[in-house]
Amino acid sequence: MSDEFDKNRDYRFTKAHFAYLSGLVEREIGIQLPEHKERLVYGRLVHRLRDLRLSDCEDYIRLLEDPSSGEMREFLNAVTTNVTSFFREPHQWKALRERLLPELLATKSEKRLRIWSAGCSTGQEPYSIMMCLSEFFDESWDVQLLATDLDTKVIETAQEAIYKEELVNRFTQAQKRRWLFRGTGEHRGMVKVRPELRTNVTFKPLNLLKPWPFAGPFDMIFCRNVMIYFDKQLMFDLVRRFEEKLTPGGLLLVGHSESLVGGDFRLESIARNTYRMPPVTERAA
Ligand SMILES: C[S@@+](CC[C@H](N)C(=O)[O-])C[C@H]1O[C@@H](n2cnc3c(N)ncnc32)[C@H](O)[C@@H]1O
């Protein structure tokens, strides 16, 4: 009996190939790939095989195992899901504008704000954050946003900050005028984020499962729709690491299907998918 998934495919792809690759992805970046994702893995693998002009999966796996090939990076880039949008999860932006940012502003004794967008994909999340913050923190504030993602390709796109016009069609006219350039000539139909929004954003590649080479702390950490692909234990471990990087009163924002229920955290739930570190309280002598 063959353990091949589908004999009519261009490349022989077996259960053993899938088990090897899905195991590697989970070990390296935490993303779980159950067997029903086999088609997706095959589809992304085929792109790599074609680009590299390889004729079978065995050759590909050998290449992947050779650290000098750099293929591990390409493969991990290929298996990530980078779906994102400007002002995704509207309820969180509403809560930020109406309550959470004014509250944060009131607690700050110095005009300094540090934010981390962890799993920033192609940049729509960090640029949405900067737009939202501009309504509360004027130029006298020192605001810095660190935006990281495992996928080096999306980081490049985020840094370019060029998007199809249809991706900003929910912006108001005023927002478009203030924050975007309209493309002309060969860039017709595209927009570019203005430098005012980009200068205080630093993009860096980072695998969240590895050590984090920065001290923090952050007033806000956005890690939305990233941990959804991780198992619960890994997600909880990550949230504990985020707690260590948050200021007292700092916020953690997660995605709509990322529940912290069942974990033992210091974070308190303060709005849908939004958590806050308890502020420092004076201890009795
Ligand atoms: C679905 S996107 C979410 C983007 C954005 N946060 C949002 O909510 O719109 C998930 C991102 O997480 C990144 N990612 C997945 N696993 C990661 C890991 N172990 N370390 C860092 N980034 C990771 C992916 O590359 C992808 O760009």
CSV table of C-alpha atoms and ligand atoms in Angstrom, one decimal:
chain,number,residue,atom,x,y,z
A,1,MET,CA,0.0,0.0,0.0
A,2,SER,CA,1.4,3.4,-1.0
A,3,ASP,CA,1.6,6.2,1.6
A,4,GLU,CA,1.3,8.8,-1.1
A,5,PHE,CA,-1.4,11.4,-0.6
A,6,ASP,CA,-2.4,11.7,-4.3
A,7,LYS,CA,-0.8,9.7,-7.1
A,8,ASN,CA,-1.9,12.3,-9.8
A,9,ARG,CA,0.4,15.0,-8.5
A,10,ASP,CA,3.4,16.3,-10.3
A,11,TYR,CA,5.7,15.4,-7.4
A,12,ARG,CA,5.6,12.3,-5.1
A,13,PHE,CA,4.5,13.6,-1.7
A,14,THR,CA,4.1,11.0,1.0
A,15,LYS,CA,2.9,10.9,4.6
A,16,ALA,CA,6.5,10.5,5.7
A,17,HIS,CA,7.4,13.7,3.8
A,18,PHE,CA,4.5,15.5,5.4
A,19,ALA,CA,5.3,14.2,8.9
A,20,TYR,CA,9.0,15.3,8.5
A,21,LEU,CA,8.1,18.8,7.3
A,22,SER,CA,5.3,19.5,9.7
A,23,GLY,CA,7.5,18.3,12.6
A,24,LEU,CA,10.2,20.6,11.5
A,25,VAL,CA,7.9,23.6,11.2
A,26,GLU,CA,6.4,23.0,14.7
A,27,ARG,CA,9.9,22.6,16.2
A,28,GLU,CA,11.3,25.7,14.5
A,29,ILE,CA,8.5,28.2,14.6
A,30,GLY,CA,5.7,26.7,16.7
A,31,ILE,CA,3.1,26.5,13.8
A,32,GLN,CA,1.1,23.3,14.0
A,33,LEU,CA,0.2,21.7,10.7
A,34,PRO,CA,-2.3,18.9,11.2
A,35,GLU,CA,-2.8,16.4,8.4
A,36,HIS,CA,-5.8,18.3,6.9
A,37,LYS,CA,-3.2,21.1,6.0
A,38,GLU,CA,-1.4,18.6,3.8
A,39,ARG,CA,-2.6,20.3,0.5
A,40,LEU,CA,-1.4,23.7,1.7
A,41,VAL,CA,2.1,22.3,2.6
A,42,TYR,CA,2.3,20.5,-0.8
A,43,GLY,CA,1.2,23.6,-2.6
A,44,ARG,CA,3.9,25.8,-0.9
A,45,LEU,CA,6.5,23.1,-1.4
A,46,VAL,CA,5.8,22.8,-5.1
A,47,HIS,CA,6.7,26.5,-5.5
A,48,ARG,CA,10.0,25.9,-3.9
A,49,LEU,CA,10.7,22.8,-6.0
A,50,ARG,CA,9.9,24.7,-9.2
A,51,ASP,CA,11.9,27.7,-8.2
A,52,LEU,CA,14.9,25.5,-7.4
A,53,ARG,CA,14.3,23.2,-10.4
A,54,LEU,CA,14.3,20.1,-8.2
A,55,SER,CA,12.5,17.0,-9.3
A,56,ASP,CA,11.6,15.4,-6.0
A,57,CYS,CA,11.0,16.0,-2.3
A,58,GLU,CA,13.9,13.9,-1.2
A,59,ASP,CA,16.3,16.3,-2.9
A,60,TYR,CA,14.5,19.2,-1.3
A,61,ILE,CA,14.7,17.7,2.2
A,62,ARG,CA,18.5,17.2,1.7
A,63,LEU,CA,18.8,20.8,0.7
A,64,LEU,CA,16.8,21.9,3.7
A,65,GLU,CA,19.1,20.0,6.0
A,66,ASP,CA,22.2,21.7,4.6
A,67,PRO,CA,22.6,24.8,6.7
A,68,SER,CA,24.8,26.4,4.0
A,69,SER,CA,21.9,26.4,1.5
A,70,GLY,CA,19.8,29.0,3.4
A,71,GLU,CA,16.7,27.0,2.3
A,72,MET,CA,15.4,26.7,5.9
A,73,ARG,CA,14.6,30.5,5.9
A,74,GLU,CA,12.9,30.2,2.5
A,75,PHE,CA,10.8,27.2,3.5
A,76,LEU,CA,9.7,28.8,6.8
A,77,ASN,CA,8.8,32.0,4.9
A,78,ALA,CA,6.8,29.9,2.5
A,79,VAL,CA,4.7,28.1,5.2
A,80,THR,CA,3.7,31.2,7.2
A,81,THR,CA,0.2,32.7,6.8
A,82,ASN,CA,0.5,36.4,6.5
A,83,VAL,CA,-3.2,37.5,6.2
A,84,THR,CA,-3.6,41.0,7.7
A,85,SER,CA,-5.3,44.3,7.1
A,86,PHE,CA,-5.3,47.9,8.3
A,87,PHE,CA,-7.3,48.4,11.5
A,88,ARG,CA,-8.1,44.6,11.7
A,89,GLU,CA,-10.2,43.7,14.8
A,90,PRO,CA,-12.2,47.0,14.8
A,91,HIS,CA,-13.5,46.5,18.3
A,92,GLN,CA,-9.9,46.8,19.7
A,93,TRP,CA,-9.2,50.1,17.9
A,94,LYS,CA,-12.5,51.4,19.2
A,95,ALA,CA,-11.6,50.4,22.8
A,96,LEU,CA,-8.1,51.9,22.4
A,97,ARG,CA,-9.5,55.2,21.2
A,98,GLU,CA,-12.4,55.5,23.6
A,99,ARG,CA,-10.9,54.2,26.8
A,100,LEU,CA,-7.5,52.5,26.8
A,101,LEU,CA,-5.3,55.2,25.3
A,102,PRO,CA,-6.7,58.0,27.3
A,103,GLU,CA,-6.2,55.9,30.4
A,104,LEU,CA,-2.6,55.1,29.4
A,105,LEU,CA,-1.9,58.7,28.7
A,106,ALA,CA,-3.1,59.7,32.2
A,107,THR,CA,-0.7,57.3,33.9
A,108,LYS,CA,2.4,58.4,32.0
A,109,SER,CA,4.8,60.5,34.0
A,110,GLU,CA,7.2,61.0,31.1
A,111,LYS,CA,6.5,61.6,27.5
A,112,ARG,CA,7.9,58.2,26.3
A,113,LEU,CA,6.0,55.3,24.8
A,114,ARG,CA,7.3,51.9,23.6
A,115,ILE,CA,5.2,49.5,21.5
A,116,TRP,CA,5.9,46.1,20.0
A,117,SER,CA,4.0,44.6,17.1
A,118,ALA,CA,5.0,40.9,17.4
A,119,GLY,CA,4.1,39.1,14.1
A,120,CYS,CA,3.6,42.3,12.2
A,121,SER,CA,3.3,40.7,8.7
A,122,THR,CA,3.3,43.2,5.8
A,123,GLY,CA,3.1,46.3,8.1
A,124,GLN,CA,-0.6,47.1,8.2
A,125,GLU,CA,-0.8,46.5,11.9
A,126,PRO,CA,2.2,48.8,13.0
A,127,TYR,CA,1.1,51.6,10.6
A,128,SER,CA,-2.5,51.3,12.0
A,129,ILE,CA,-1.0,51.6,15.5
A,130,MET,CA,1.0,54.7,14.6
A,131,MET,CA,-2.1,56.3,13.0
A,132,CYS,CA,-4.2,55.6,16.1
A,133,LEU,CA,-1.5,56.9,18.5
A,134,SER,CA,-1.1,60.2,16.5
A,135,GLU,CA,-4.6,61.1,17.8
A,136,PHE,CA,-3.3,61.1,21.4
A,137,PHE,CA,0.4,61.6,21.4
A,138,ASP,CA,1.7,64.7,19.7
A,139,GLU,CA,5.3,65.4,18.4
A,140,SER,CA,6.5,66.3,21.9
A,141,TRP,CA,6.3,62.5,22.8
A,142,ASP,CA,9.1,60.0,22.2
A,143,VAL,CA,7.2,57.2,20.6
A,144,GLN,CA,9.0,54.2,19.2
A,145,LEU,CA,7.4,51.1,17.7
A,146,LEU,CA,9.3,47.8,17.2
A,147,ALA,CA,7.7,45.6,14.5
A,148,THR,CA,9.0,42.0,14.1
A,149,ASP,CA,8.1,39.0,12.1
A,150,LEU,CA,9.7,35.6,11.5
A,151,ASP,CA,9.1,36.0,7.7
A,152,THR,CA,11.8,38.1,6.1
A,153,LYS,CA,9.8,38.6,2.9
A,154,VAL,CA,6.9,40.3,4.8
A,155,ILE,CA,9.4,42.5,6.6
A,156,GLU,CA,10.7,43.7,3.3
A,157,THR,CA,7.2,44.6,2.1
A,158,ALA,CA,6.4,46.3,5.4
A,159,GLN,CA,9.5,48.4,5.1
A,160,GLU,CA,8.6,49.4,1.5
A,161,ALA,CA,5.2,50.5,2.8
A,162,ILE,CA,3.6,50.3,-0.6
A,163,TYR,CA,0.1,48.9,-0.8
A,164,LYS,CA,-2.7,48.4,-3.3
A,165,GLU,CA,-5.2,51.3,-3.1
A,166,GLU,CA,-8.0,48.9,-2.4
A,167,LEU,CA,-6.4,47.9,0.9
A,168,VAL,CA,-7.0,51.5,2.3
A,169,ASN,CA,-10.5,52.0,0.9
A,170,ARG,CA,-11.9,52.2,4.5
A,171,PHE,CA,-9.6,55.1,5.3
A,172,THR,CA,-11.4,58.5,5.6
A,173,GLN,CA,-10.3,61.1,3.0
A,174,ALA,CA,-8.6,63.0,5.7
A,175,GLN,CA,-6.6,59.9,6.8
A,176,LYS,CA,-5.6,59.3,3.2
A,177,ARG,CA,-4.4,62.9,2.7
A,178,ARG,CA,-2.5,62.9,5.9
A,179,TRP,CA,-0.8,59.6,5.8
A,180,LEU,CA,-0.5,58.4,2.2
A,181,PHE,CA,1.1,59.3,-1.1
A,182,ARG,CA,-0.8,58.3,-4.2
A,183,GLY,CA,1.2,56.4,-6.8
A,184,THR,CA,1.4,57.7,-10.3
A,185,GLY,CA,2.8,56.3,-13.5
A,186,GLU,CA,3.9,52.7,-13.0
A,187,HIS,CA,2.6,53.0,-9.4
A,188,ARG,CA,-0.9,53.9,-10.4
A,189,GLY,CA,-3.4,52.1,-8.1
A,190,MET,CA,-0.9,52.0,-5.3
A,191,VAL,CA,-0.3,54.1,-2.2
A,192,LYS,CA,2.8,54.6,-0.1
A,193,VAL,CA,2.8,55.4,3.6
A,194,ARG,CA,4.3,58.8,4.3
A,195,PRO,CA,7.6,59.1,6.2
A,196,GLU,CA,5.9,60.8,9.2
A,197,LEU,CA,4.3,57.5,10.0
A,198,ARG,CA,7.4,55.4,9.2
A,199,THR,CA,10.3,57.2,10.9
A,200,ASN,CA,9.6,55.8,14.4
A,201,VAL,CA,8.9,52.3,13.3
A,202,THR,CA,11.8,49.8,13.3
A,203,PHE,CA,11.2,46.5,11.5
A,204,LYS,CA,13.3,43.5,12.4
A,205,PRO,CA,13.1,39.7,11.6
A,206,LEU,CA,12.5,37.7,14.8
A,207,ASN,CA,11.3,34.2,15.6
A,208,LEU,CA,9.2,34.5,18.8
A,209,LEU,CA,10.3,31.1,20.0
A,210,LYS,CA,14.0,32.2,20.1
A,211,PRO,CA,15.6,34.6,22.7
A,212,TRP,CA,14.5,38.3,22.2
A,213,PRO,CA,17.5,40.5,21.7
A,214,PHE,CA,16.0,43.7,23.3
A,215,ALA,CA,15.3,44.8,26.8
A,216,GLY,CA,12.0,46.5,26.6
A,217,PRO,CA,9.8,47.2,28.6
A,218,PHE,CA,6.8,48.0,26.4
A,219,ASP,CA,3.7,50.0,27.1
A,220,MET,CA,1.8,47.9,24.6
A,221,ILE,CA,2.4,44.6,22.9
A,222,PHE,CA,0.3,43.6,19.9
A,223,CYS,CA,0.6,39.9,19.2
A,224,ARG,CA,-2.6,39.2,17.2
A,225,ASN,CA,-3.5,36.2,15.1
A,226,VAL,CA,0.0,34.7,15.5
A,227,MET,CA,-0.4,32.4,18.5
A,228,ILE,CA,-3.6,30.9,16.9
A,229,TYR,CA,-1.4,28.4,15.1
A,230,PHE,CA,0.5,27.4,18.3
A,231,ASP,CA,-0.5,24.8,20.8
A,232,LYS,CA,-2.0,26.1,24.1
A,233,GLN,CA,1.1,25.4,26.2
A,234,LEU,CA,3.4,27.2,23.8
A,235,MET,CA,0.9,30.1,23.7
A,236,PHE,CA,0.8,30.3,27.5
A,237,ASP,CA,4.7,30.2,27.7
A,238,LEU,CA,4.8,33.1,25.2
A,239,VAL,CA,2.3,35.1,27.1
A,240,ARG,CA,4.4,34.7,30.3
A,241,ARG,CA,7.4,36.0,28.4
A,242,PHE,CA,5.3,39.0,27.2
A,243,GLU,CA,4.4,39.7,30.8
A,244,GLU,CA,8.1,40.1,31.6
A,245,LYS,CA,8.4,42.7,28.9
A,246,LEU,CA,5.4,44.9,29.8
A,247,THR,CA,5.5,48.0,32.0
A,248,PRO,CA,3.1,48.0,35.0
A,249,GLY,CA,-0.2,49.0,33.5
A,250,GLY,CA,1.0,47.9,30.0
A,251,LEU,CA,-1.3,46.3,27.5
A,252,LEU,CA,-1.3,43.0,25.6
A,253,LEU,CA,-3.6,42.8,22.6
A,254,VAL,CA,-4.2,39.4,21.1
A,255,GLY,CA,-6.4,38.2,18.2
A,256,HIS,CA,-10.1,37.3,18.3
A,257,SER,CA,-9.6,33.5,18.6
A,258,GLU,CA,-6.6,33.7,21.0
A,259,SER,CA,-8.0,33.0,24.5
A,260,LEU,CA,-5.9,33.2,27.6
A,261,VAL,CA,-8.5,31.3,29.6
A,262,GLY,CA,-7.0,28.5,31.6
A,263,GLY,CA,-3.6,30.2,31.9
A,264,ASP,CA,-2.2,31.5,35.2
A,265,PHE,CA,-1.3,35.1,34.4
A,266,ARG,CA,-0.8,38.4,36.2
A,267,LEU,CA,-2.5,40.1,33.2
A,268,GLU,CA,-6.1,41.2,33.8
A,269,SER,CA,-8.7,41.1,31.1
A,270,ILE,CA,-9.9,44.6,30.5
A,271,ALA,CA,-11.6,44.5,27.1
A,272,ARG,CA,-12.3,41.8,24.4
A,273,ASN,CA,-8.9,40.2,23.6
A,274,THR,CA,-7.1,42.9,25.5
A,275,TYR,CA,-5.2,42.5,28.8
A,276,ARG,CA,-3.4,44.8,31.2
A,277,MET,CA,-0.6,44.3,33.6
A,278,PRO,CA,-1.6,45.4,37.1
A,279,PRO,CA,-0.3,48.9,37.9
A,280,VAL,CA,2.2,49.1,40.7
A,281,THR,CA,0.5,49.4,44.0
A,282,GLU,CA,2.0,50.6,47.2
A,283,ARG,CA,2.9,47.7,49.5
A,284,ALA,CA,2.1,47.9,53.2
A,285,ALA,CA,5.2,48.0,55.4
B,1,LIG,C1,-1.9,36.0,10.3
B,1,LIG,S1,-0.5,37.1,10.4
B,1,LIG,C2,-1.1,38.3,11.6
B,1,LIG,C3,-0.6,39.7,11.3
B,1,LIG,C4,-1.1,40.8,12.2
B,1,LIG,N1,-0.6,40.6,13.6
B,1,LIG,C5,-2.6,40.8,12.2
B,1,LIG,O1,-3.3,40.5,13.2
B,1,LIG,O2,-3.2,41.3,11.2
B,1,LIG,C6,0.6,36.1,11.4
B,1,LIG,C7,2.1,36.5,11.3
B,1,LIG,O3,2.8,35.8,12.4
B,1,LIG,C8,4.1,35.4,11.9
B,1,LIG,N2,4.6,34.3,12.7
B,1,LIG,C9,4.2,33.0,12.8
B,1,LIG,N3,4.9,32.3,13.6
B,1,LIG,C10,5.9,33.2,14.1
B,1,LIG,C11,7.0,33.0,15.0
B,1,LIG,N4,7.2,31.8,15.6
B,1,LIG,N5,7.7,34.1,15.3
B,1,LIG,C12,7.4,35.3,14.7
B,1,LIG,N6,6.4,35.5,13.8
B,1,LIG,C13,5.7,34.4,13.5
B,1,LIG,C14,3.8,35.1,10.4
B,1,LIG,O4,5.0,35.1,9.6
B,1,LIG,C15,2.7,36.1,10.0
B,1,LIG,O5,3.3,37.2,9.3
